[in-house]
Tab-separated table of C-alpha atoms in Angstrom:
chain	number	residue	atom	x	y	z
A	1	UNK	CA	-19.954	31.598	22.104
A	2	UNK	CA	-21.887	29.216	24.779
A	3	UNK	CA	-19.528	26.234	24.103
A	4	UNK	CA	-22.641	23.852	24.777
A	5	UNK	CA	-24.198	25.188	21.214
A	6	UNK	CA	-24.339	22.143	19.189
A	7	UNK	CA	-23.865	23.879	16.179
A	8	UNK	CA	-20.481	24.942	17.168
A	9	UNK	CA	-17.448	22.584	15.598
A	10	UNK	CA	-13.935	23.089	16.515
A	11	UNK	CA	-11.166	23.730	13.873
A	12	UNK	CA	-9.124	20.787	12.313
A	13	UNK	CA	-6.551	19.604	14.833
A	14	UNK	CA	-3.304	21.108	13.192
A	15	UNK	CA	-1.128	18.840	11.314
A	16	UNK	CA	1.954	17.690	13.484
A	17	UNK	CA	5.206	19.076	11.913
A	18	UNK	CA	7.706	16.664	11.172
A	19	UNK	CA	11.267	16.673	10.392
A	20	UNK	CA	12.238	14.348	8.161
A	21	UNK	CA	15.976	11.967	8.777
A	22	UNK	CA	17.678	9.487	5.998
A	23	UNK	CA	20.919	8.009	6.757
A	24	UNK	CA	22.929	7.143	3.521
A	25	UNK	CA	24.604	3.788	4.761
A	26	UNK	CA	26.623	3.307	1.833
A	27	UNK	CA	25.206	-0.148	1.007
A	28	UNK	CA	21.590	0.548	-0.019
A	29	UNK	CA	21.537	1.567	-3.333
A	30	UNK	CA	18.192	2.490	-3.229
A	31	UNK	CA	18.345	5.498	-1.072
A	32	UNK	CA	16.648	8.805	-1.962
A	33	UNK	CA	19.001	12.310	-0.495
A	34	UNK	CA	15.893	13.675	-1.470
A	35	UNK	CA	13.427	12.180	1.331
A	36	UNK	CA	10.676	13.238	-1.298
A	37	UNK	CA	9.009	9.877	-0.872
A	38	UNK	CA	8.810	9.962	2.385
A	39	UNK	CA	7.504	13.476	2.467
A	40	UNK	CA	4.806	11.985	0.435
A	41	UNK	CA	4.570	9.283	2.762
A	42	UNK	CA	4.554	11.792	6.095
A	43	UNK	CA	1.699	14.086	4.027
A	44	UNK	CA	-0.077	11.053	3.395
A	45	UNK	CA	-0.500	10.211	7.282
A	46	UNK	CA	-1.004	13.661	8.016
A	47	UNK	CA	1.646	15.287	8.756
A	48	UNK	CA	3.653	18.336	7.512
A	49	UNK	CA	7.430	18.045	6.406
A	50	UNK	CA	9.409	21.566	7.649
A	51	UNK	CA	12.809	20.468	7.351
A	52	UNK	CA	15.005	17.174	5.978
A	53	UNK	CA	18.128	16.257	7.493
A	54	UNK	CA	20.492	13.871	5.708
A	55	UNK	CA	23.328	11.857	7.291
A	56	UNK	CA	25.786	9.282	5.875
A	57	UNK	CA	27.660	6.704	8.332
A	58	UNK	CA	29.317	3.388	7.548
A	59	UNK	CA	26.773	1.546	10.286
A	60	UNK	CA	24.174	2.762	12.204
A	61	UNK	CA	24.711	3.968	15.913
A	62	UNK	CA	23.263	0.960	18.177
A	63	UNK	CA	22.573	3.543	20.614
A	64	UNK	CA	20.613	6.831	18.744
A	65	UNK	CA	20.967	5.261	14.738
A	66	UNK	CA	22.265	8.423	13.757
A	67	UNK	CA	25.119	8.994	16.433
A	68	UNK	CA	24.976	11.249	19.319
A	69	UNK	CA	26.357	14.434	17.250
A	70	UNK	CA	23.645	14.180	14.535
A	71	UNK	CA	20.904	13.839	17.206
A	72	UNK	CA	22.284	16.969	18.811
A	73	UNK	CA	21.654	18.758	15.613
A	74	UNK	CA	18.632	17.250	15.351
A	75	UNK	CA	16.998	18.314	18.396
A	76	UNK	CA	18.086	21.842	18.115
A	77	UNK	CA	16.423	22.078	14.920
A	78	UNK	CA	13.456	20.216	16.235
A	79	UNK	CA	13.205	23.084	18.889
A	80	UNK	CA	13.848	25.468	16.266
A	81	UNK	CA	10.915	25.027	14.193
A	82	UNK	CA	8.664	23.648	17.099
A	83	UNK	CA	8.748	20.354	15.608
A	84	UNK	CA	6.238	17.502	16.954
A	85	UNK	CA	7.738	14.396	15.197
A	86	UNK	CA	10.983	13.322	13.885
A	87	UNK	CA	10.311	10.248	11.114
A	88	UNK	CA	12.870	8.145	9.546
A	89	UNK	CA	13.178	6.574	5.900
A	90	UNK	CA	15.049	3.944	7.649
A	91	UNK	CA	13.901	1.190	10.118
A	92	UNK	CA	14.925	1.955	13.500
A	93	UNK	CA	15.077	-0.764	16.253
A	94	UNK	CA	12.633	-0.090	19.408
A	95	UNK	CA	15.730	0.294	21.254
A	96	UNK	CA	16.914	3.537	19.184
A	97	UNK	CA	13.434	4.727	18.950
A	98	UNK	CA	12.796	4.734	22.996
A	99	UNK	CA	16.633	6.684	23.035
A	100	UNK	CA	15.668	8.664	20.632
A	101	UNK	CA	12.768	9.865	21.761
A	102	UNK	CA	14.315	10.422	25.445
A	103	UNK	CA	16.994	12.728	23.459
A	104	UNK	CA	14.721	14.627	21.347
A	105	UNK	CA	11.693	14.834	23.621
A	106	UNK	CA	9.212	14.216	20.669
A	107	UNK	CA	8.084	11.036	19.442
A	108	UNK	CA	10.049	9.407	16.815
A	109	UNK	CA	8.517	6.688	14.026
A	110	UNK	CA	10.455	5.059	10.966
A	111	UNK	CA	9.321	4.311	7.389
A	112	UNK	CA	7.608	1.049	8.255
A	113	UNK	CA	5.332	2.577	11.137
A	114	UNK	CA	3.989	5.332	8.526
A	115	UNK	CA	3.087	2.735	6.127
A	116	UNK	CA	1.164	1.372	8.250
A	117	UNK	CA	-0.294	4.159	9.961
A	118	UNK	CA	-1.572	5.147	6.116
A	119	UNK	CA	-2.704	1.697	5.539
A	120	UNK	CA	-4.758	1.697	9.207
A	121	UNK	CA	-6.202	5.095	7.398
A	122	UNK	CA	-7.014	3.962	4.125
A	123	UNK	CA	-8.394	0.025	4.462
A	124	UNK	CA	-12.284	0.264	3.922
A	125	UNK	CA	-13.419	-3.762	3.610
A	126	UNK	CA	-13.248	-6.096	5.950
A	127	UNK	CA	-10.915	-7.713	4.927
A	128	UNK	CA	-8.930	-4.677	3.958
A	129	UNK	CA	-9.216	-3.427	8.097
A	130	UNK	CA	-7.933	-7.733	9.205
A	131	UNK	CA	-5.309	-7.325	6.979
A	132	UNK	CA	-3.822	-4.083	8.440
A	133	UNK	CA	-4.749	-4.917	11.904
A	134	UNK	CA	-2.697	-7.993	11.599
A	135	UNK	CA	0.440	-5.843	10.374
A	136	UNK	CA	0.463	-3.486	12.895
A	137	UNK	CA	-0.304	-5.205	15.459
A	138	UNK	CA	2.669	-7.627	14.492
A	139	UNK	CA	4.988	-4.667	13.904
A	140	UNK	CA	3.689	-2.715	17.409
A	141	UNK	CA	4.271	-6.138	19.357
A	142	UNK	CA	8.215	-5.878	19.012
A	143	UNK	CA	8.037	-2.310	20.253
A	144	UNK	CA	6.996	-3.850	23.431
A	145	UNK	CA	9.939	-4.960	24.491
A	146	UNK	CA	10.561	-6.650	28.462
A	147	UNK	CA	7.223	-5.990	29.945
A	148	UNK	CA	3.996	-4.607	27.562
A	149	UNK	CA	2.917	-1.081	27.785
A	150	UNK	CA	-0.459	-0.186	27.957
A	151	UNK	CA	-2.368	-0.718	24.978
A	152	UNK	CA	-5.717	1.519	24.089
A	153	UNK	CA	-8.783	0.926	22.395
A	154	UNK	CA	-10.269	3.152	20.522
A	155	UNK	CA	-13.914	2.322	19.531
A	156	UNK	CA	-14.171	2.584	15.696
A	157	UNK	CA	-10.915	3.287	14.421
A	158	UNK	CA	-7.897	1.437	13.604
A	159	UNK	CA	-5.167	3.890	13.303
A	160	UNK	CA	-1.969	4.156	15.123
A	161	UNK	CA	-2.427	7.613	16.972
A	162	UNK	CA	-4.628	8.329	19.639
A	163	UNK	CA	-7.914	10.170	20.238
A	164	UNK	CA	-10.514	11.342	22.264
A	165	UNK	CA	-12.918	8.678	24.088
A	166	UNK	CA	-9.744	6.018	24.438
A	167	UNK	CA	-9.995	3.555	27.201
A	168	UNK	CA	-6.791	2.001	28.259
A	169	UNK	CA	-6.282	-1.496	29.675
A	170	UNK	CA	-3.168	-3.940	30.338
A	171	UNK	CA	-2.751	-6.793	27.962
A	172	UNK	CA	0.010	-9.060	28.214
A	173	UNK	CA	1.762	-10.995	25.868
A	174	UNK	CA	-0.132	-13.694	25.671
A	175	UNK	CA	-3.589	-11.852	25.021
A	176	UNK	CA	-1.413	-9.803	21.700
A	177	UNK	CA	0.057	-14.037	20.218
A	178	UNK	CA	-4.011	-14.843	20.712
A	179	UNK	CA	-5.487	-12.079	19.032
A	180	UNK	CA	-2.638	-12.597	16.174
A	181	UNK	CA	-4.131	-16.068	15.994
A	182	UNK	CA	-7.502	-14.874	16.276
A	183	UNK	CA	-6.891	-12.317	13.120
A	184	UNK	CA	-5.477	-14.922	10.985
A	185	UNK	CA	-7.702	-17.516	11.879
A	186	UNK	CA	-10.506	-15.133	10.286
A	187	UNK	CA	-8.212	-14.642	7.363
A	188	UNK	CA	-8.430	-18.016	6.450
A	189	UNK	CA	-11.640	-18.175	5.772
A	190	UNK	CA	-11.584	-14.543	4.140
A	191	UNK	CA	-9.019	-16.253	1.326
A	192	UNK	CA	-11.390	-19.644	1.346
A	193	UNK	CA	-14.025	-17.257	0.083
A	194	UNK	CA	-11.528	-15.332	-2.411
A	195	UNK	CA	-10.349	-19.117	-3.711
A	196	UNK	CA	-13.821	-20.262	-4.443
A	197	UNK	CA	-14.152	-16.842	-6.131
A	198	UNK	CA	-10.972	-17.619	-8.408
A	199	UNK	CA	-11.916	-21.309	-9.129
A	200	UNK	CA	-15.350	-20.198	-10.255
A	201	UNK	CA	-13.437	-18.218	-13.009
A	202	UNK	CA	-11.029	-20.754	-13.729
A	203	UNK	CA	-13.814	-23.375	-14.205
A	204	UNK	CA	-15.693	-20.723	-16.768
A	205	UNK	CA	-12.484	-19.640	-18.760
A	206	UNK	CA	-12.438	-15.834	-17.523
A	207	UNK	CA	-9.163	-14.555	-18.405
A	208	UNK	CA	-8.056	-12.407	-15.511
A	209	UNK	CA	-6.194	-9.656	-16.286
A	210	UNK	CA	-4.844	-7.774	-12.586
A	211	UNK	CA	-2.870	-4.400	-12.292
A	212	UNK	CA	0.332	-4.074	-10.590
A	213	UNK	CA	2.880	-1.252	-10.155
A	214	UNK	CA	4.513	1.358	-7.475
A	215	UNK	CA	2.000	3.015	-5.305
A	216	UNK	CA	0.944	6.873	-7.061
A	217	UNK	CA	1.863	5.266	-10.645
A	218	UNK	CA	-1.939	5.525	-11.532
A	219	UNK	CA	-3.715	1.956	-11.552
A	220	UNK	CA	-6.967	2.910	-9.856
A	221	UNK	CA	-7.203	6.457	-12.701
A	222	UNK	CA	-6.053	3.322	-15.478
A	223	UNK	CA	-8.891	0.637	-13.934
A	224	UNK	CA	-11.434	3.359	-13.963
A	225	UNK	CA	-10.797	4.889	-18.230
A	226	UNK	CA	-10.288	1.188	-18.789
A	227	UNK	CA	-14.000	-0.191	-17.221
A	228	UNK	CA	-15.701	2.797	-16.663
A	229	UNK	CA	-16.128	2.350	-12.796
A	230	UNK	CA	-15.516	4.540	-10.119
A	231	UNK	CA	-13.137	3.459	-8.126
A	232	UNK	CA	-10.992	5.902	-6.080
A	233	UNK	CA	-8.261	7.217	-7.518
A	234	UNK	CA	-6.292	9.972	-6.241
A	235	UNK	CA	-2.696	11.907	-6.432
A	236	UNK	CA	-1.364	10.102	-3.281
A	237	UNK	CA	0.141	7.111	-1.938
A	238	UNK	CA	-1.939	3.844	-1.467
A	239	UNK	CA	-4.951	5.328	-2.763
A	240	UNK	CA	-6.070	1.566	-3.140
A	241	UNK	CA	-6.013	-0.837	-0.163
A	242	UNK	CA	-8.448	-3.574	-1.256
A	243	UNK	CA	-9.095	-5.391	-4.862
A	244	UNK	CA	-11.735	-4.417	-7.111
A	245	UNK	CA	-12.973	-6.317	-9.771
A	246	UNK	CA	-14.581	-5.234	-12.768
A	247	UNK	CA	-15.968	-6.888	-16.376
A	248	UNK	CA	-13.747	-5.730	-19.523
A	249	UNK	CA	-14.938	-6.687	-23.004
A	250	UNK	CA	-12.941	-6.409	-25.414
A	251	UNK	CA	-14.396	-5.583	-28.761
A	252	UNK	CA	-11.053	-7.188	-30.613
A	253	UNK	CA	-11.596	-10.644	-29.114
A	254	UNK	CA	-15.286	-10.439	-28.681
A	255	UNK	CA	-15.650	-11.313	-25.485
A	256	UNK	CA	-14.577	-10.307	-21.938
A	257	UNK	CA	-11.921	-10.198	-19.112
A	258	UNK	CA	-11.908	-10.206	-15.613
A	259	UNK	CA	-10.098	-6.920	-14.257
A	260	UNK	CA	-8.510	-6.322	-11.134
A	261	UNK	CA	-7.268	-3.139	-9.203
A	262	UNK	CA	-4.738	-4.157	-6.552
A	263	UNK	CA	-2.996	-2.468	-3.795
A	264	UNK	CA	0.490	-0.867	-4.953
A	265	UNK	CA	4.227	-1.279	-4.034
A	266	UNK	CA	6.427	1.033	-2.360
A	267	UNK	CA	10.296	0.593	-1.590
A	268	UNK	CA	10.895	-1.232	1.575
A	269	UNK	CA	7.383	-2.105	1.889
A	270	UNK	CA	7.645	-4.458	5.499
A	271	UNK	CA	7.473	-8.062	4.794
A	272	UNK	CA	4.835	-8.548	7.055
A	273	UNK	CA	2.558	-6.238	5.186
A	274	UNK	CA	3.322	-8.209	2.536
A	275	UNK	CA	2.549	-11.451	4.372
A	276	UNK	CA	-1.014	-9.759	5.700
A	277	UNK	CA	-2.073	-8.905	2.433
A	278	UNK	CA	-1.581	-11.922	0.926
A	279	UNK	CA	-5.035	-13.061	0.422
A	280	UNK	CA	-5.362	-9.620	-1.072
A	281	UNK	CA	-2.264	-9.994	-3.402
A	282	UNK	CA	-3.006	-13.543	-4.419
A	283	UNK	CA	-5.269	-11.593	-7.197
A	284	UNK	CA	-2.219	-11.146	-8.640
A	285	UNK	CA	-0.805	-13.754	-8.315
A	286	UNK	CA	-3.382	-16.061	-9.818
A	287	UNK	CA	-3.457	-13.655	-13.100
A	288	UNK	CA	-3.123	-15.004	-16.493
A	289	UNK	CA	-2.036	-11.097	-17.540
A	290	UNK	CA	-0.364	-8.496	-15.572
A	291	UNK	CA	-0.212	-4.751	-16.345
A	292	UNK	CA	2.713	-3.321	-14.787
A	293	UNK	CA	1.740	0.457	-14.585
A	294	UNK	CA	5.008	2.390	-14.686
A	295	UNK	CA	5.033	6.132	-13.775
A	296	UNK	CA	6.456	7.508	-16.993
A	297	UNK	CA	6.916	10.869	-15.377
A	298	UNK	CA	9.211	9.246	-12.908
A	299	UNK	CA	12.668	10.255	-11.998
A	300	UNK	CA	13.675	6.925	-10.519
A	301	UNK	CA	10.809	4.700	-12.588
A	302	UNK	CA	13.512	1.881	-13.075
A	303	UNK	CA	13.792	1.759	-9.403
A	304	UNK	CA	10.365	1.668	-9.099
A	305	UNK	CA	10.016	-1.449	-11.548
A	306	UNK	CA	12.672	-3.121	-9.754
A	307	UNK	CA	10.627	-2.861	-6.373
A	308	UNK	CA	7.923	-4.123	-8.061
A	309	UNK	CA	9.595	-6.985	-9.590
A	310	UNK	CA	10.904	-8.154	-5.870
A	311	UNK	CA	7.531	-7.897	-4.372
A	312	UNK	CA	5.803	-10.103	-7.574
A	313	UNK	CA	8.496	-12.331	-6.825
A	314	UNK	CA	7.890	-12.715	-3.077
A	315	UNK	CA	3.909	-13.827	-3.770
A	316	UNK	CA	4.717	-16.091	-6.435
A	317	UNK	CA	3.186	-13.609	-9.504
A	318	UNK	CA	7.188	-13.588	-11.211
A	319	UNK	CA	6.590	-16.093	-13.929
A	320	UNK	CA	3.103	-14.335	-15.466
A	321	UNK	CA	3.274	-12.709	-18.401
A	322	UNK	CA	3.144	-8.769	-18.325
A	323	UNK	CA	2.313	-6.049	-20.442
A	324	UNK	CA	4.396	-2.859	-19.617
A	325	UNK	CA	2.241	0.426	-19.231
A	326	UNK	CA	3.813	3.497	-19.250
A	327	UNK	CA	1.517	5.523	-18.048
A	328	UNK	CA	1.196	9.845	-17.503
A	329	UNK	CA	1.989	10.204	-20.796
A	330	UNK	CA	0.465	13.575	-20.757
A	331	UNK	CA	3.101	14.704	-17.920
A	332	UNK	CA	6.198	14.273	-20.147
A	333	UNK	CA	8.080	17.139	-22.131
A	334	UNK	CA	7.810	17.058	-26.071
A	335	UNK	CA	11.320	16.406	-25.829
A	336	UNK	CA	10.647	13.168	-23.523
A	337	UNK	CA	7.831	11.490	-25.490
A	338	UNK	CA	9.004	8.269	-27.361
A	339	UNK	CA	9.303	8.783	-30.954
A	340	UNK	CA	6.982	4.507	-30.972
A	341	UNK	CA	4.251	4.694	-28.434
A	342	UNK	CA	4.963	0.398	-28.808
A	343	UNK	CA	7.727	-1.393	-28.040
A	344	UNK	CA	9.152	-4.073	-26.241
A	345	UNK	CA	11.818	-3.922	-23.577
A	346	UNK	CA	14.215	-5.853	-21.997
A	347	UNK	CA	12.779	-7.470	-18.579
A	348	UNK	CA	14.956	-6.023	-15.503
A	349	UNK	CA	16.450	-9.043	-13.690
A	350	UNK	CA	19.000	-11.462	-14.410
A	351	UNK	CA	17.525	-14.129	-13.674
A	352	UNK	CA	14.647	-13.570	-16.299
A	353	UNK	CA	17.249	-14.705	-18.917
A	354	UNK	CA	17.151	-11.386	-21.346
A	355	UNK	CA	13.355	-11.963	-21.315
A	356	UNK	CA	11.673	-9.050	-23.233
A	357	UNK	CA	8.409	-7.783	-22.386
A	358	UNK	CA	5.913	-5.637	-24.629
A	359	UNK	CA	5.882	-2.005	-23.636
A	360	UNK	CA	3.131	0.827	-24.011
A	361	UNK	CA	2.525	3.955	-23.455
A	362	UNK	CA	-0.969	5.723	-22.369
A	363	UNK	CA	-2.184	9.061	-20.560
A	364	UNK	CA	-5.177	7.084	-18.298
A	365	UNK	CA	-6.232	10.503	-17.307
A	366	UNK	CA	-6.258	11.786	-20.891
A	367	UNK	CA	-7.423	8.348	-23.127
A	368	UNK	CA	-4.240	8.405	-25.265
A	369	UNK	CA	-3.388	4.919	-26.310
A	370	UNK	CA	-6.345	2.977	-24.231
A	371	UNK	CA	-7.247	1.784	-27.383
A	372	UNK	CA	-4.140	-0.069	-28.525
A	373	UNK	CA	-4.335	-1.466	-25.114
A	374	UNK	CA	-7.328	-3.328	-24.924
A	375	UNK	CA	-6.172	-4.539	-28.547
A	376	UNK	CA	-2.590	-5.586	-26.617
A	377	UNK	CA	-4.240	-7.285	-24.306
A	378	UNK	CA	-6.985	-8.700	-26.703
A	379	UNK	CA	-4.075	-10.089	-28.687
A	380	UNK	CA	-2.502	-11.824	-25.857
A	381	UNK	CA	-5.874	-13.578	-24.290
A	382	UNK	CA	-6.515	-14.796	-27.704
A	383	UNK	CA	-2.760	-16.847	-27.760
A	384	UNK	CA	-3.272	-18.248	-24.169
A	385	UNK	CA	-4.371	-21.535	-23.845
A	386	UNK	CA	-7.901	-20.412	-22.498
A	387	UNK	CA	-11.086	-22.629	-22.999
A	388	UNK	CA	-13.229	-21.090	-25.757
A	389	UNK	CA	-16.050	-19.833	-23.671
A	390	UNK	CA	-13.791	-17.533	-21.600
A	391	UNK	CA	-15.719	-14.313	-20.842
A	392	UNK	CA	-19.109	-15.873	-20.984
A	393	UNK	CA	-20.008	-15.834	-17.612
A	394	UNK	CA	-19.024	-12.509	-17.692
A	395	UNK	CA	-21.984	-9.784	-18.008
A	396	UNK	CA	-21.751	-6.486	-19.224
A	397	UNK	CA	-24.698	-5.021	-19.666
A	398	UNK	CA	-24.235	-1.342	-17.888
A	399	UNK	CA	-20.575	-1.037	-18.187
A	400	UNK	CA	-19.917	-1.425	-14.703
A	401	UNK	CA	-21.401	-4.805	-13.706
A	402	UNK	CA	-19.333	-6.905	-11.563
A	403	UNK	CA	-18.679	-10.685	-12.710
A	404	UNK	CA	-21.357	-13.111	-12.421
A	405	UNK	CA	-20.098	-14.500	-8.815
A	406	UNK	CA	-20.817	-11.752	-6.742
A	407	UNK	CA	-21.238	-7.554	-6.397
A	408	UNK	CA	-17.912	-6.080	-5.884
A	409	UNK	CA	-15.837	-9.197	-6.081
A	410	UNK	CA	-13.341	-9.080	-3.956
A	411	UNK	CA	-14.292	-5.559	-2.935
A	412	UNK	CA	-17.147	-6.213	-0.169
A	413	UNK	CA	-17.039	-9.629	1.317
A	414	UNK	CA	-21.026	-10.355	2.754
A	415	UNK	CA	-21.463	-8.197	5.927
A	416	UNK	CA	-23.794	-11.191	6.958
A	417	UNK	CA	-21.301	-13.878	6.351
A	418	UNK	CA	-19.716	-15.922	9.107
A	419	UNK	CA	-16.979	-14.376	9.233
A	420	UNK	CA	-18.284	-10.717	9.548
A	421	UNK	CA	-20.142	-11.773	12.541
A	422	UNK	CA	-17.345	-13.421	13.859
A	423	UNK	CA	-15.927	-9.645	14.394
A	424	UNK	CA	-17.511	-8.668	17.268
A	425	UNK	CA	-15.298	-6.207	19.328
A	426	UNK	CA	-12.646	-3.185	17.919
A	427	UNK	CA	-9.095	-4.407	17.922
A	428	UNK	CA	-6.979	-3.035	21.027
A	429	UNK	CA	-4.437	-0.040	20.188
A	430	UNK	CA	-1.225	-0.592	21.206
A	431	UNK	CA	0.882	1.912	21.869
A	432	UNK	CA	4.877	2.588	20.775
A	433	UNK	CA	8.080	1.127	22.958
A	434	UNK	CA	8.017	3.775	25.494
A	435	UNK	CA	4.102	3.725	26.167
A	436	UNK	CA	2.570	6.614	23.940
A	437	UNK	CA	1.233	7.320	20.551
A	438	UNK	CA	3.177	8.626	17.913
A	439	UNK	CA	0.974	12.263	17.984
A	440	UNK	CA	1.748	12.081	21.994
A	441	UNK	CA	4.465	13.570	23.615
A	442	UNK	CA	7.081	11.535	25.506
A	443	UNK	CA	7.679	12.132	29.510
């Protein structure tokens, strides 16, 4: 075939094959000898898991992380099975990652780096793309250690792997600090926006009700049976980067609530992600109601909630009043299913002081107990000292009209605004400590 036909298209690049490394250190009680989450976390970015190796060690090697014997066996398995990447559920400094890589002859990336490779992915807004731009590049800047490595641009895209059509060019450290600045100086006025948003609610008694819960638990399938809107939901992690807002009446109180889809919560989710997002997360933060979506389905949900718990308490959201929903009903055995679909539970955390918090559970894909929901959270806006015109300025006249102060709050910030123009040039691509992309091989 005449390879100048334009009607020919070349197959899908093929998925790099990873091999997958967790080190049980014997102190973090949270670790998974199953690696299934970051499987889900490798798919999720692309790649394909062909083999998991777990190790256990008092301390990590300061040299390879895993000590010299492991990353023997390692590297014969990752010429084995012709592997292309070798991640780890563990942070790994860019000292072991460069000696790593030199050992194994494939690049190497840890937990945090496919994170935010998925969130580079998966951002869509504006403010969604600053957010994760100001992560990575925050992250990629310490893997640039003594002198900086060449950094690419990539026209259009914000991911952490390279491409075809990439232009590189020699930044220093100086030009990274000032586009930092640059990104969070445009942040600023992102979140001056989002608080004028907020106090527009406040002043017209809109009780906002937000979701939170562990990324994959099903808040975007939830948001969507609750308001009718189509939001994206999927079977995969982070399916949601950036808040949506939607009207909720509620035929019980007569009136309606503010609801908001937010980004989800994953174990060891990097503080600076956290920090990034916060204009994002400060939806849920400045909630009257929270609806902590649990994964009823599973196997380590009480880890899950306790993640979640940390991360509400790092932006401030700890002290709001929450509604536990236990949601994928429909995925549990007869033999699992609660004999009350209502309850209320004991709050983990000692510090909540034996704190017990109302407890339901519902099949969003399915309907089951949506119902008793909206009358849960019906009951709850009515005893909270809310003015008595809350939900007024809140229209609902096709089921899936955004609140009165704007299309898509929070969702779409104005194209036209100031501070979309002010965005004028793709963000540079750095590269890893030793000078390539993740999907490039090391020399």
């Amino acid at each position: 075939m005449n390879s100048q036909d334009p009607t020919h298209q070349s197959p899908p690049p093929e998925a790099a094959r990873a091999i997958l490394v967790g080190v049980d250190l014997g102190r973090d009680a949270a670790f998974d000898p199953t690696l299934d989450e970051l499987a889900l976390l490798a798919e999720s970015a692309g790649d394909t898991p062909v083999a998991r190796i777990v190790a256990k060690r008092k301390a990590p090697d300061a040299a390879l992380f895993v000590g010299s014997g492991k990353a023997d066996e390692i590297k014969l398995m990752v010429q084995a099975l012709g592997a292309h990447t070798v991640l780890f559920d563990q942070a790994i400094s860019p000292a072991q990652q460069r000696n790593l890589e030199r050992h194994l002859g494939v690049p190497v990336a840890d937990r945090t780096a496919l994170i935010l490779e998925i969130f580079a992915a998966r951002a869509q807004s504006f403010e969604g793309k600053l957010q994760v731009e100001l992560a990575r590049l925050q992250y990629l800047a310490t893997r640039l250690v003594r002198r900086w490595s060449h950094l690419e641009r990539q026209s259009g895209g914000i991911g952490m792997r390279g491409g075809p059509g990439e232009r590189q060019i020699e930044l220093d450290r100086r030009m990274i600090d000032d586009r930092i600045k640059t990104i969070k100086e445009r942040l600023k006025k992102v979140e001056r926006q989002r608080s004028t948003q907020r106090r527009a609610r406040a002043r017209n008694g809109v009780f906002r009700v937000s979701l939170v819960g562990y990324t994959n638990a099903g808040k975007s399938t939830l948001f969507n049976a609750l308001t009718k809107a189509r939001a994206y939901a999927a079977n995969q992690l982070f399916a949601t980067l950036d808040t949506t807002t939607r009207s909720l009446y509620l035929e019980e109180a007569g009136s309606s609530v503010s609801l908001s889809d937010t980004v989800g919560f994953i174990r060891d989710l990097p503080h600076k992600l956290v920090e990034a997002f916060k204009a994002t997360l400060q939806e849920a933060a400045d909630a009257d109601l929270l609806l902590h979506v649990v994964d009823a389905a599973s196997p380590v949900l009480t880890e899950q909630m306790e993640e979640v718990e940390r991360v509400l308490a790092e932006i401030g959201a700890q002290h709001i009043p929450q509604i536990l929903v236990y949601n994928k009903l429909d995925l549990l055995e007869p033999t699992q299913r609660p004999r009350e679909l209502q309850d209320w539970l004991p709050r983990l955390g000692g510090e909540h002081g034996g704190q017990r918090l109302p407890r339901i559970f519902v099949s969003a894909a399915g309907g089951e107990g949506l119902d008793q929901l909206r009358a849960m959270i019906a009951s709850l806006m009515q005893a909270a000292p809310v003015p008595e015109y809350a939900g007024q300025a809140v229209e609902d006249t096709d089921g899936e009209t955004d609140e009165y102060i704007g299309d898509h709050i929070g969702n779409h910030i104005d194209d036209s605004s100031e501070v979309q123009q002010d965005l004028t040039h793709d963000l540079p691509e750095p590269k890893d400590a030793s000078g390539h992309d993740r999907g490039e091989q090391p020399h």
